[in-house]
Coordinates of C-alpha atoms in Angstrom, one line a residue:
Chain W
M16 CA 7.0 18.7 -14.8
Y17 CA 4.3 17.4 -12.5
R18 CA 5.2 17.3 -8.7
A19 CA 5.5 21.1 -8.4
L20 CA 2.1 21.1 -8.9
L21 CA 1.4 18.5 -6.9
P22 CA 1.9 19.5 -2.8
R23 CA 3.9 18.0 -0.8
A24 CA 4.0 16.3 2.3
A25 CA 6.8 14.0 1.8
P26 CA 9.9 15.3 0.1
R27 CA 11.4 14.9 -3.3
A28 CA 14.1 13.0 -3.2
P29 CA 12.3 9.5 -4.6
L30 CA 12.0 11.6 -7.6
R31 CA 15.4 13.1 -7.6
P32 CA 18.2 13.7 -5.8
A33 CA 19.3 16.7 -3.9
G34 CA 15.7 18.7 -3.5
S35 CA 15.8 21.5 -1.1
Q36 CA 11.7 22.4 -1.1
T37 CA 9.7 20.4 1.0
A38 CA 6.3 22.8 0.9
F39 CA 3.2 23.0 -0.6
R40 CA 4.9 25.7 -3.5
A41 CA 2.2 28.5 -5.2
S42 CA 1.3 27.8 -9.3
N43 CA 3.4 31.1 -10.4
I44 CA 6.7 29.2 -8.6
Y45 CA 5.5 26.8 -11.1
F46 CA 7.1 28.4 -14.2
Q47 CA 10.9 28.6 -13.2
D48 CA 10.8 25.0 -11.4
R49 CA 9.1 24.6 -15.4
L50 CA 12.9 26.4 -16.4
R51 CA 14.6 24.3 -13.2
R52 CA 13.6 21.4 -14.8
T53 CA 14.9 21.8 -18.8
Y54 CA 18.3 23.1 -17.5
A55 CA 18.8 20.7 -14.9
T56 CA 19.8 22.2 -12.8
E57 CA 18.2 21.3 -9.5
T58 CA 21.4 20.5 -7.3
E59 CA 23.0 23.1 -6.4
E60 CA 26.3 23.8 -8.6
K61 CA 29.4 23.8 -7.6
D62 CA 32.4 25.9 -9.0
L63 CA 34.5 22.5 -9.0
V64 CA 34.2 19.4 -7.5
I65 CA 37.5 17.1 -6.4
I66 CA 37.1 13.3 -6.5
G67 CA 40.4 12.4 -4.7
G68 CA 41.1 14.3 -0.8
G69 CA 44.7 12.7 -1.7
V70 CA 47.9 14.7 -1.4
A71 CA 46.3 16.5 -5.1
G72 CA 43.9 16.9 -4.4
Y73 CA 43.3 18.6 -0.9
V74 CA 46.1 21.2 -1.9
A75 CA 44.1 22.0 -5.4
A76 CA 40.7 22.3 -2.5
I77 CA 41.9 24.5 -0.2
K78 CA 43.7 26.1 -3.0
A79 CA 40.1 26.7 -5.1
G80 CA 38.7 27.5 -1.3
Q81 CA 41.7 30.4 -1.5
A82 CA 40.7 31.5 -4.7
G83 CA 37.0 31.8 -3.9
L84 CA 35.9 28.7 -5.4
K85 CA 32.3 26.6 -4.8
V86 CA 34.5 24.1 -4.0
A87 CA 34.1 20.4 -2.7
C88 CA 36.5 17.5 -2.8
I89 CA 35.0 13.9 -2.4
E90 CA 37.5 11.1 0.2
K91 CA 36.2 7.2 -0.3
R92 CA 38.9 6.9 3.0
G93 CA 37.6 8.1 5.8
S94 CA 40.6 10.8 5.9
L95 CA 41.6 13.6 4.4
G96 CA 45.7 12.5 2.9
G97 CA 45.7 9.5 0.3
T98 CA 48.2 6.8 0.0
C99 CA 51.2 9.9 1.3
L100 CA 49.8 10.2 4.7
N101 CA 47.4 7.4 5.4
V102 CA 49.8 4.2 4.4
G103 CA 52.7 5.9 2.0
C104 CA 55.0 8.5 2.7
I105 CA 53.8 10.2 6.0
P106 CA 54.0 6.6 8.0
S107 CA 56.9 4.8 6.5
K108 CA 59.3 8.1 7.8
S109 CA 57.7 7.5 11.5
L110 CA 58.9 4.1 10.9
L111 CA 62.3 4.7 9.4
N112 CA 62.9 7.3 12.0
N113 CA 62.5 5.9 15.1
S114 CA 64.0 2.1 13.8
H115 CA 67.7 4.9 12.8
L116 CA 67.2 6.0 16.2
Y117 CA 66.7 1.9 17.4
H118 CA 69.4 0.4 15.8
Q119 CA 72.3 3.8 16.2
I120 CA 71.1 3.1 19.6
L121 CA 72.6 -0.4 19.7
H122 CA 75.2 -0.9 16.9
D123 CA 76.6 3.3 17.6
T124 CA 76.3 4.6 21.0
K125 CA 80.4 3.3 22.0
N126 CA 82.4 5.8 20.0
R127 CA 80.0 8.0 20.3
G128 CA 80.5 8.0 24.4
I129 CA 78.1 6.7 25.3
E130 CA 77.1 4.0 26.8
V131 CA 73.8 2.2 26.8
G132 CA 72.1 -0.6 29.1
D133 CA 69.5 -3.0 27.6
V134 CA 67.7 -1.9 24.8
T135 CA 64.6 -3.8 23.2
L136 CA 62.6 -3.0 21.4
N137 CA 58.5 -2.1 21.9
L138 CA 57.0 -2.2 18.1
G139 CA 53.8 -1.3 19.5
N140 CA 54.4 1.8 20.7
M141 CA 56.8 2.2 17.5
M142 CA 53.1 1.8 15.9
K143 CA 51.3 4.3 18.1
A144 CA 53.6 7.3 17.6
K145 CA 53.6 6.3 13.9
E146 CA 48.9 6.3 14.2
T147 CA 49.5 9.4 16.3
S148 CA 51.5 11.5 13.3
V149 CA 49.5 11.0 10.8
S150 CA 45.9 10.6 13.1
G151 CA 47.5 14.7 13.4
L152 CA 48.7 15.5 10.3
T153 CA 45.3 14.2 8.4
K154 CA 42.5 16.2 11.0
G155 CA 45.0 19.5 9.8
I156 CA 44.1 19.0 6.3
E157 CA 40.4 18.5 8.1
F158 CA 40.5 22.1 9.8
L159 CA 42.7 23.3 6.7
F160 CA 39.1 22.5 4.4
K161 CA 36.7 23.9 6.7
K162 CA 39.5 27.4 7.1
N163 CA 39.4 27.7 3.6
N164 CA 35.7 26.3 2.4
V165 CA 36.0 23.8 1.0
E166 CA 33.4 21.6 1.8
Y167 CA 34.3 18.0 2.4
I168 CA 32.0 14.9 1.3
K169 CA 32.7 11.1 2.7
G170 CA 31.9 9.0 -0.2
T171 CA 32.6 7.1 -3.1
G172 CA 32.6 9.2 -6.6
A173 CA 31.8 8.4 -9.5
F174 CA 30.8 9.8 -13.0
R175 CA 26.7 10.0 -13.8
D176 CA 27.6 12.7 -17.1
E177 CA 30.7 15.3 -17.7
H178 CA 28.8 17.7 -15.5
T179 CA 27.3 14.2 -12.3
I180 CA 28.7 12.4 -9.8
D181 CA 27.1 10.4 -8.4
V182 CA 28.5 9.9 -4.1
N183 CA 28.3 6.6 -2.5
L184 CA 28.5 7.8 1.4
I185 CA 30.1 6.2 4.0
E186 CA 27.9 7.1 5.9
G187 CA 25.0 5.2 3.9
G188 CA 23.1 7.1 1.9
E189 CA 23.3 9.0 -0.8
T190 CA 24.0 12.1 -3.2
S191 CA 25.1 13.7 -6.5
L192 CA 26.6 17.0 -7.5
K193 CA 27.1 19.1 -10.3
A194 CA 30.0 21.2 -10.7
K195 CA 31.3 23.3 -14.2
N196 CA 34.8 21.9 -13.6
I197 CA 36.1 18.4 -11.8
I198 CA 39.4 17.6 -11.1
I199 CA 40.0 13.1 -11.0
A200 CA 42.9 13.0 -8.1
T201 CA 41.9 9.3 -7.7
G202 CA 45.8 8.8 -7.1
S203 CA 46.9 4.7 -7.3
E204 CA 47.8 1.3 -5.6
A205 CA 50.5 -1.0 -5.2
T206 CA 51.1 -2.9 -8.1
P207 CA 50.4 -7.2 -7.7
F208 CA 52.7 -10.0 -8.1
P209 CA 51.3 -11.7 -10.7
G210 CA 50.6 -15.0 -9.1
L211 CA 51.1 -14.3 -5.1
T212 CA 47.7 -13.2 -3.5
I213 CA 48.2 -10.1 -1.6
D214 CA 47.2 -10.1 2.2
E215 CA 49.1 -7.4 3.5
K216 CA 49.9 -10.2 5.9
K217 CA 52.6 -12.4 5.2
V218 CA 52.5 -11.6 1.3
I219 CA 52.3 -7.5 2.0
T220 CA 51.8 -4.1 -0.3
S221 CA 54.1 -0.7 1.3
T222 CA 50.3 -0.5 3.7
G223 CA 50.8 -3.6 4.9
A224 CA 54.7 -3.1 5.6
I225 CA 53.8 0.0 7.8
A226 CA 52.2 -2.6 10.3
L227 CA 54.4 -5.6 10.9
Q228 CA 53.2 -7.1 14.1
E229 CA 56.0 -9.0 14.4
V230 CA 59.1 -8.5 13.3
P231 CA 59.5 -11.5 10.0
K232 CA 62.8 -13.6 11.1
K233 CA 63.3 -13.1 6.7
M234 CA 62.1 -10.9 4.4
I235 CA 61.9 -10.9 0.5
V236 CA 61.3 -7.9 -1.0
I237 CA 60.4 -7.3 -5.3
G238 CA 61.5 -4.5 -6.3
G239 CA 65.3 -2.5 -5.6
G240 CA 63.0 0.7 -5.7
I241 CA 62.3 3.5 -3.6
I242 CA 59.4 2.6 -1.0
G243 CA 61.6 -1.6 -1.8
L244 CA 64.9 -0.1 -0.1
E245 CA 62.8 2.7 2.3
M246 CA 60.8 -0.6 3.4
G247 CA 63.8 -2.9 3.7
S248 CA 65.9 -0.7 5.3
V249 CA 63.2 -0.3 8.7
W250 CA 62.7 -4.4 9.1
S251 CA 66.2 -4.7 8.2
R252 CA 66.6 -2.2 11.5
L253 CA 64.8 -4.1 13.6
G254 CA 66.1 -8.0 12.6
A255 CA 64.9 -9.1 10.3
E256 CA 67.1 -10.8 7.2
V257 CA 66.1 -9.1 3.9
T258 CA 66.6 -10.3 0.5
V259 CA 66.0 -7.2 -2.4
V260 CA 65.9 -9.0 -5.3
E261 CA 65.3 -6.4 -8.5
Y262 CA 65.3 -7.2 -12.0
L263 CA 67.6 -4.6 -13.0
G264 CA 70.8 -4.4 -12.9
Q265 CA 71.0 -1.5 -10.1
I266 CA 68.8 0.1 -7.0
G267 CA 67.0 1.9 -6.8
G268 CA 65.1 2.4 -9.8
P269 CA 66.2 4.5 -13.5
G270 CA 66.0 7.4 -11.9
M271 CA 69.3 6.5 -9.8
D272 CA 72.6 8.3 -10.7
A273 CA 74.7 4.2 -11.0
E274 CA 77.4 5.2 -9.0
I275 CA 75.3 6.8 -6.8
A276 CA 73.2 4.2 -6.5
K277 CA 76.5 1.5 -6.1
Q278 CA 77.4 3.6 -3.1
T279 CA 73.6 2.8 -1.9
Q280 CA 74.0 -0.6 -2.4
K281 CA 77.0 -1.6 -0.9
M282 CA 75.7 1.1 2.2
L283 CA 72.4 -0.9 2.9
T284 CA 74.6 -4.7 2.1
K285 CA 76.8 -3.2 4.5
Q286 CA 74.3 -2.7 6.9
G287 CA 72.7 -6.0 6.5
M288 CA 70.4 -6.3 3.8
K289 CA 71.0 -8.4 1.5
F290 CA 70.9 -8.0 -3.2
K291 CA 69.7 -9.8 -5.5
L292 CA 70.3 -8.1 -9.2
N293 CA 69.8 -9.6 -12.5
T294 CA 67.0 -11.6 -11.3
K295 CA 64.1 -12.2 -12.6
V296 CA 60.9 -13.3 -10.2
M297 CA 59.5 -16.2 -11.8
G298 CA 56.7 -17.0 -8.8
G299 CA 55.8 -17.5 -5.3
D300 CA 54.0 -20.3 -3.5
D301 CA 52.7 -18.8 -0.5
S302 CA 50.4 -21.7 0.4
A303 CA 52.1 -22.7 3.6
E304 CA 53.5 -20.9 6.7
S305 CA 56.4 -20.1 4.7
I306 CA 56.6 -18.3 1.6
K307 CA 58.9 -19.5 -1.7
I308 CA 59.9 -17.3 -4.3
S309 CA 61.5 -18.8 -6.7
T310 CA 63.8 -16.4 -8.8
E311 CA 65.5 -16.5 -12.2
A312 CA 69.1 -14.5 -13.6
A313 CA 67.2 -11.5 -15.5
K314 CA 68.8 -12.9 -18.8
G315 CA 67.9 -16.7 -18.1
G316 CA 69.8 -18.7 -16.7
K317 CA 70.6 -19.5 -12.6
E318 CA 67.5 -20.9 -10.7
E319 CA 67.2 -20.1 -7.3
T320 CA 64.7 -20.9 -4.7
L321 CA 64.1 -18.3 -2.7
D322 CA 62.6 -18.6 1.6
A323 CA 60.6 -16.3 3.9
D324 CA 58.4 -15.6 6.1
V325 CA 57.2 -12.0 4.9
V326 CA 57.2 -11.1 0.8
L327 CA 56.9 -7.2 0.2
V328 CA 55.9 -7.0 -3.0
A329 CA 57.2 -3.6 -4.1
I330 CA 57.3 -3.6 -8.1
G331 CA 56.4 0.1 -8.5
R332 CA 52.3 1.6 -9.0
R333 CA 49.4 1.7 -10.9
P334 CA 46.9 4.4 -11.3
Y335 CA 43.6 3.5 -10.0
T336 CA 40.6 5.1 -11.4
A337 CA 38.4 1.7 -10.4
G338 CA 34.8 2.5 -10.3
L339 CA 34.7 6.1 -11.2
G340 CA 32.8 5.8 -14.2
L341 CA 35.7 6.7 -17.3
D342 CA 33.0 4.9 -19.4
N343 CA 29.7 7.6 -18.6
I344 CA 31.9 10.3 -19.8
G345 CA 33.6 8.2 -22.5
I346 CA 37.2 9.7 -21.5
E347 CA 40.0 7.3 -21.8
T348 CA 43.4 5.9 -20.7
D349 CA 46.8 5.1 -22.5
D350 CA 48.0 1.6 -21.7
K351 CA 49.6 2.4 -18.1
G352 CA 46.4 3.0 -17.5
R353 CA 46.9 6.8 -17.0
L354 CA 44.4 9.3 -17.8
V355 CA 45.5 11.3 -20.3
I356 CA 45.4 15.2 -20.3
D357 CA 47.0 18.4 -22.1
Q358 CA 49.6 20.3 -21.3
E359 CA 46.3 22.3 -19.1
Y360 CA 45.5 19.7 -17.0
R361 CA 42.4 18.9 -19.3
T362 CA 41.2 15.7 -20.6
K363 CA 39.5 15.4 -23.7
I364 CA 36.6 17.2 -21.9
P365 CA 37.9 20.9 -21.7
H366 CA 36.0 21.1 -17.3
I367 CA 37.2 17.5 -16.3
R368 CA 41.0 18.0 -15.8
V369 CA 43.8 14.9 -13.7
I370 CA 46.6 15.4 -11.6
G371 CA 48.7 13.9 -9.6
D372 CA 48.9 9.8 -9.9
V373 CA 46.2 8.6 -12.0
T374 CA 48.0 11.1 -14.7
F375 CA 51.7 11.2 -16.5
G376 CA 54.6 12.3 -14.3
P377 CA 56.5 10.6 -11.5
M378 CA 53.7 8.9 -8.7
L379 CA 55.1 11.8 -6.4
A380 CA 53.2 13.7 -3.8
H381 CA 55.2 16.6 -4.6
K382 CA 55.1 16.4 -8.5
A383 CA 50.9 16.1 -7.1
E384 CA 50.7 19.2 -5.0
E385 CA 52.4 21.8 -7.5
E386 CA 49.8 20.2 -9.7
G387 CA 47.2 20.3 -7.6
V388 CA 48.1 24.6 -6.8
A389 CA 48.2 25.1 -11.3
A390 CA 45.8 23.1 -12.1
I391 CA 43.1 25.4 -10.4
E392 CA 45.3 28.2 -11.5
Y393 CA 44.9 27.0 -15.5
I394 CA 41.1 27.2 -13.9
T395 CA 41.4 30.4 -12.5
K396 CA 43.3 32.2 -13.8
G397 CA 44.7 30.4 -16.8
Y398 CA 47.8 30.5 -16.7
G399 CA 50.2 27.3 -14.3
H400 CA 53.4 26.1 -13.9
V401 CA 55.0 23.0 -13.3
N402 CA 58.9 22.2 -14.0
Y403 CA 59.0 18.4 -14.8
G404 CA 62.5 18.7 -15.6
A405 CA 63.0 20.0 -12.0
I406 CA 61.6 17.6 -9.2
P407 CA 63.6 16.1 -7.1
S408 CA 63.5 12.6 -5.8
V409 CA 64.6 11.3 -2.6
M410 CA 65.1 7.8 -1.2
Y411 CA 65.1 8.1 3.0
T412 CA 67.3 5.0 3.7
H413 CA 70.4 6.0 6.0
P414 CA 72.0 7.9 4.1
E415 CA 70.2 9.1 2.0
V416 CA 70.0 9.9 -1.7
A417 CA 68.2 12.3 -3.7
W418 CA 68.3 13.3 -7.0
V419 CA 67.2 16.6 -9.2
G420 CA 67.5 16.9 -13.0
Q421 CA 69.4 14.1 -14.8
N422 CA 71.7 12.0 -14.3
E423 CA 74.8 10.1 -15.7
Q424 CA 73.5 7.2 -17.3
E425 CA 70.7 9.5 -19.0
L426 CA 72.9 12.1 -20.5
K427 CA 75.0 9.6 -22.0
A428 CA 72.6 8.3 -24.1
A429 CA 70.6 12.2 -25.6
G430 CA 74.7 12.9 -26.3
V431 CA 74.8 15.3 -24.4
K432 CA 78.6 17.4 -23.3
Y433 CA 79.0 17.2 -19.6
K434 CA 81.5 17.9 -16.5
A435 CA 80.8 16.9 -13.1
G436 CA 82.4 16.8 -9.6
S437 CA 81.5 15.9 -7.1
F438 CA 83.5 16.1 -3.0
P439 CA 83.2 13.5 -0.7
F440 CA 80.7 13.5 2.8
S441 CA 84.8 12.0 4.4
A442 CA 85.9 15.6 4.3
N443 CA 83.0 17.4 5.8
S444 CA 83.7 18.8 9.2
R445 CA 80.0 18.9 9.6
A446 CA 79.5 15.8 9.4
K447 CA 82.9 14.4 9.9
T448 CA 82.2 15.2 13.8
N449 CA 78.8 14.0 13.6
L450 CA 80.4 10.3 12.5
D451 CA 78.1 10.5 10.3
S452 CA 80.3 10.3 6.6
E453 CA 79.4 8.5 4.0
G454 CA 78.1 9.2 1.1
M455 CA 79.0 12.0 -1.5
V456 CA 77.3 15.1 -3.4
K457 CA 78.1 15.2 -7.4
F458 CA 77.0 18.2 -9.7
L459 CA 76.3 17.2 -13.5
A460 CA 77.0 20.7 -15.4
D461 CA 76.4 21.6 -19.4
A462 CA 80.4 21.4 -20.4
E463 CA 80.1 24.4 -22.1
T464 CA 78.2 27.1 -20.4
D465 CA 77.6 24.7 -17.2
R466 CA 74.0 25.8 -17.3
I467 CA 73.3 23.1 -13.9
L468 CA 72.4 19.2 -15.8
G469 CA 71.2 17.4 -12.8
V470 CA 72.1 16.9 -8.5
H471 CA 73.6 13.6 -7.4
I472 CA 73.4 13.5 -2.9
V473 CA 74.0 10.3 -1.5
G474 CA 75.0 10.8 2.4
P475 CA 73.3 12.7 6.2
N476 CA 70.8 15.0 5.0
A477 CA 71.2 14.3 2.0
G478 CA 67.0 14.4 1.0
E479 CA 66.8 18.9 3.0
M480 CA 69.9 19.0 0.5
I481 CA 68.7 18.4 -2.2
A482 CA 66.2 21.8 -2.0
E483 CA 68.7 23.8 -2.6
A484 CA 70.2 21.9 -6.0
T485 CA 65.9 22.4 -6.4
L486 CA 66.4 25.6 -6.2
A487 CA 69.4 26.6 -8.7
L488 CA 67.6 24.0 -10.9
E489 CA 64.7 26.1 -11.2
Y490 CA 66.7 29.3 -12.2
G491 CA 69.1 28.4 -14.4
A492 CA 72.2 28.3 -12.1
S493 CA 75.7 27.1 -12.6
S494 CA 77.9 25.9 -10.8
E495 CA 79.6 28.8 -10.3
D496 CA 76.8 30.5 -9.3
V497 CA 76.2 27.9 -6.3
A498 CA 80.2 28.0 -5.6
R499 CA 80.3 31.3 -5.4
T500 CA 77.2 31.4 -2.4
S501 CA 78.5 32.6 0.8
H502 CA 77.4 28.5 3.0
A503 CA 77.7 28.5 5.9
H504 CA 80.7 26.4 7.9
P505 CA 80.1 24.1 10.0
T506 CA 77.6 22.2 8.0
L507 CA 76.4 19.9 5.4
S508 CA 75.9 22.2 3.1
E509 CA 79.8 22.8 2.6
A510 CA 80.0 19.6 0.1
F511 CA 77.2 21.0 -2.1
K512 CA 79.2 23.6 -2.5
E513 CA 82.5 22.1 -2.4
A514 CA 80.8 20.0 -5.5
A515 CA 79.7 22.7 -7.7
M516 CA 83.5 23.7 -7.5
A517 CA 85.2 21.3 -8.4
T518 CA 82.6 21.4 -11.0
Y519 CA 83.4 24.3 -12.4
D520 CA 87.5 24.5 -11.0
K521 CA 88.5 22.6 -8.0
A522 CA 87.2 21.8 -4.6
I523 CA 89.1 23.2 -1.9
H524 CA 88.5 20.3 0.8
Y525 CA 89.7 17.6 -1.0
Chain O
M29 CA 86.5 55.0 -9.0
N30 CA 88.1 53.9 -12.2
A31 CA 89.7 51.1 -10.2
T32 CA 85.5 50.1 -9.5
K33 CA 84.9 50.6 -12.6
S34 CA 87.8 48.0 -14.1
L35 CA 86.2 45.3 -11.5
L36 CA 83.5 46.1 -12.0
S37 CA 83.9 45.2 -15.5
Q38 CA 86.3 42.2 -15.3
A39 CA 83.3 40.8 -12.3
R40 CA 81.3 37.5 -13.4
Q41 CA 77.9 37.4 -14.6
P42 CA 75.3 35.0 -12.5
M43 CA 73.2 33.0 -14.5
I44 CA 70.3 33.4 -12.3
R45 CA 69.1 36.9 -13.3
F46 CA 66.6 38.8 -11.3
L47 CA 63.2 38.3 -13.6
G48 CA 60.4 40.2 -11.8
K49 CA 57.3 39.8 -10.1
R50 CA 55.9 36.6 -12.2
T51 CA 52.7 38.2 -14.3
T52 CA 50.6 35.7 -16.0
P53 CA 52.1 36.1 -19.9
S54 CA 49.0 38.6 -22.1
K55 CA 48.8 35.9 -24.7
I56 CA 48.7 32.2 -24.7
D57 CA 47.5 29.4 -26.5
H58 CA 44.3 27.6 -24.6
T59 CA 44.6 24.5 -27.5
P60 CA 45.4 20.6 -26.1
H61 CA 49.0 20.3 -27.0
A62 CA 50.4 17.6 -25.2
H63 CA 51.0 17.3 -21.4
P64 CA 54.7 18.2 -21.0
A65 CA 55.4 14.3 -19.3
S66 CA 53.5 12.1 -21.5
P67 CA 55.3 9.4 -22.8
T68 CA 53.4 10.1 -26.5
N69 CA 53.6 13.9 -26.6
T70 CA 51.3 12.6 -28.4
L71 CA 47.7 13.5 -27.9
P72 CA 44.6 10.9 -29.2
E73 CA 42.6 11.9 -31.9
S74 CA 39.9 12.3 -29.2
F75 CA 40.8 15.4 -28.0
A76 CA 40.3 17.0 -31.0
S77 CA 37.7 15.3 -32.4
Y78 CA 35.8 16.3 -29.2
R79 CA 36.9 19.8 -29.6
Q80 CA 35.3 20.2 -32.7
K81 CA 31.7 18.6 -31.9
A82 CA 31.7 20.4 -28.2
Q83 CA 29.9 23.5 -27.6
Q84 CA 30.9 25.5 -24.9
H85 CA 30.3 29.5 -23.8
G86 CA 31.1 28.4 -28.4
P87 CA 32.9 26.9 -30.4
L88 CA 35.1 24.8 -28.6
N89 CA 37.1 25.3 -31.6
Q90 CA 37.2 28.5 -31.7
T91 CA 40.3 30.3 -29.9
L92 CA 38.8 32.4 -27.2
S93 CA 39.9 34.7 -25.2
Y94 CA 38.0 34.3 -21.5
S95 CA 40.4 33.2 -20.3
T96 CA 43.2 35.8 -21.0
G97 CA 41.1 38.9 -18.7
G98 CA 43.0 38.1 -16.3
R99 CA 39.9 35.6 -14.2
I100 CA 37.0 34.2 -15.1
G101 CA 35.3 36.9 -15.9
G102 CA 37.0 39.1 -16.4
Q103 CA 35.4 39.9 -20.6
S104 CA 31.7 40.7 -21.1
G105 CA 30.1 38.0 -22.5
S106 CA 29.4 38.8 -26.4
S107 CA 33.5 39.2 -26.4
L108 CA 33.3 35.4 -25.3
G109 CA 31.3 35.1 -29.8
P110 CA 28.3 33.9 -31.0
V111 CA 25.7 31.0 -28.9
A112 CA 24.1 30.6 -31.8
A113 CA 24.6 29.3 -34.3
G114 CA 26.4 30.4 -37.8
K115 CA 23.9 30.9 -40.6
G116 CA 23.0 27.4 -42.7
E117 CA 24.3 25.5 -39.2
V118 CA 21.6 24.2 -36.8
F119 CA 23.2 23.0 -33.9
D120 CA 20.3 20.2 -32.4
R121 CA 19.4 19.8 -29.0
S122 CA 21.4 16.0 -27.8
E123 CA 24.7 18.2 -29.1
L124 CA 24.7 20.0 -26.6
P125 CA 25.4 19.2 -23.2
A126 CA 24.0 17.2 -21.0
R127 CA 23.0 20.4 -19.2
F128 CA 20.8 21.8 -21.1
Q129 CA 19.5 18.9 -22.7
R130 CA 16.2 18.0 -21.7
L131 CA 15.7 15.3 -18.1
S132 CA 14.5 11.2 -19.2
W133 CA 11.5 10.0 -16.8
T134 CA 12.3 8.1 -13.7
Q135 CA 10.9 5.6 -13.1
A136 CA 9.0 7.5 -9.7
E137 CA 7.9 9.8 -12.1
I138 CA 6.4 8.3 -14.9
E139 CA 4.1 6.9 -11.6
A140 CA 3.4 9.6 -10.3
V141 CA 1.2 11.3 -13.1
E142 CA 0.0 7.7 -13.9
S143 CA -1.5 6.7 -10.3
G144 CA -2.5 11.6 -10.3
G145 CA 0.9 11.7 -8.2
A146 CA -0.6 8.9 -5.7
S147 CA 1.7 7.2 -5.8
L148 CA 4.1 10.2 -4.3
F149 CA 2.9 9.0 -1.0
A150 CA 2.2 5.9 -1.2

């Protein structure tokens, strides 16, 4: 209270952060200042502060700006978009697309009537193309922030108390923000493998896998999930000998339908990738030039030592909450490090919400995006919508694998009576003309009502095609509803329609 | 026309139906429940105990309608329920959210007091 009495030649920053008045103030201001001090609202209070500018955070920030909230978004990376845009989905898709083109030019032109001369890889330029895509997209979000009046704060945010966040700014200095509502959207990080030190050069996570300086001769991928198979595909196409070691008996993770996983494994094996399923990695030695990985059959027994120039650790991701100051507000995490929330994304402190990878649900960018919109709607309207039963998954290998809803093994385990119908791309006219006809579409529908329970696709353009399945699932459609909807000819989507026909009746072209 | 009628009566009923423009339900239960993607399908005890203790626009353990009026501020402040303590009930300042509590002195402020303000210009 004394500071209000004193004439000021210097800013008030040494006493309290973010003070704005620096000049001498008349005594009548003194009382206002006392009041202000009592309520501790010296810093301008925001309607909403979001910690994390990844997909969950930036979408929430834009939506909040559109809703007219006074919003700030804190991001420590220095560029927006989080893991997805900077070191995840986007750069990997650039490499997947361009490495596929390279592979196709090398191996799949003669039968198309195209003769090509010497084809060489310029990895540096391939990486540059990736970086151009990434920087264009991240700058695009900065533009959207400006357009929607979102304050972008580059720094690391940590809770001081339930309403105050201290920010350590990237460019030096500190600031603090007060907010009525706070959203934690700090995302996730790659889970390290015990015994292996990640240096992002020889022992890498997905972050290092999109930035290798040269094509390794031998690469081991620990974990046959989506990330491992996508990055394994990239380096396999570019010339590496890739071996995938997976603990489970199938690739693609537990969400992928077993029949689809088997087919996909066959196709990837044909492309040159090697698989060791039901295999446990016991440890690794990265002290020498070549890394040695010791493995054992998952059920015990057969031991083997594999060696590689590069080992990609892709055993999953874990929530990222380090340095967030959760202890200062007493918010707990569950046994997997996820922040516990209720149905409206609230923590036990109701004005602090959590969205994206750092909380429950699949760690997918589009799920995070949905939550970003819903969380803001809960704040502004008291009501939001995310259907966790209709979130698609896509693996961007070639061919792509995509699914939504339940798979056959889940339905069997739940004792649900279902019927299945499938259609191969080898019977689809467009896939035939494209000389790209591996794979199938598979529908699972309720045996009694015909309501679609799950759709699983492996084949060209599966990632785009799954949107139709997701919409059908969201609206509670039956396989007959899809089958009776006209699909353009000749398109790959006809395979989708025919699989629906095969589910409720019979396919025409198979 | 009769032929059309009979055809219509035999027509298949699609499962997809147009539900009309989406609207916010008039009554929403805002009390905390487990998140639909929660693996345990339960909420920790701390959720209930925090609400029991917390005061925010009136006690949080009451079901309030502040956000059911379509938007925040959609209803008058008086309808939000009493902020004051009930009869025989006393709120201690330390139980209130931090923004209502007294600020602790910073070292710089203490020094300012002790030096009669001189430390501000040191």
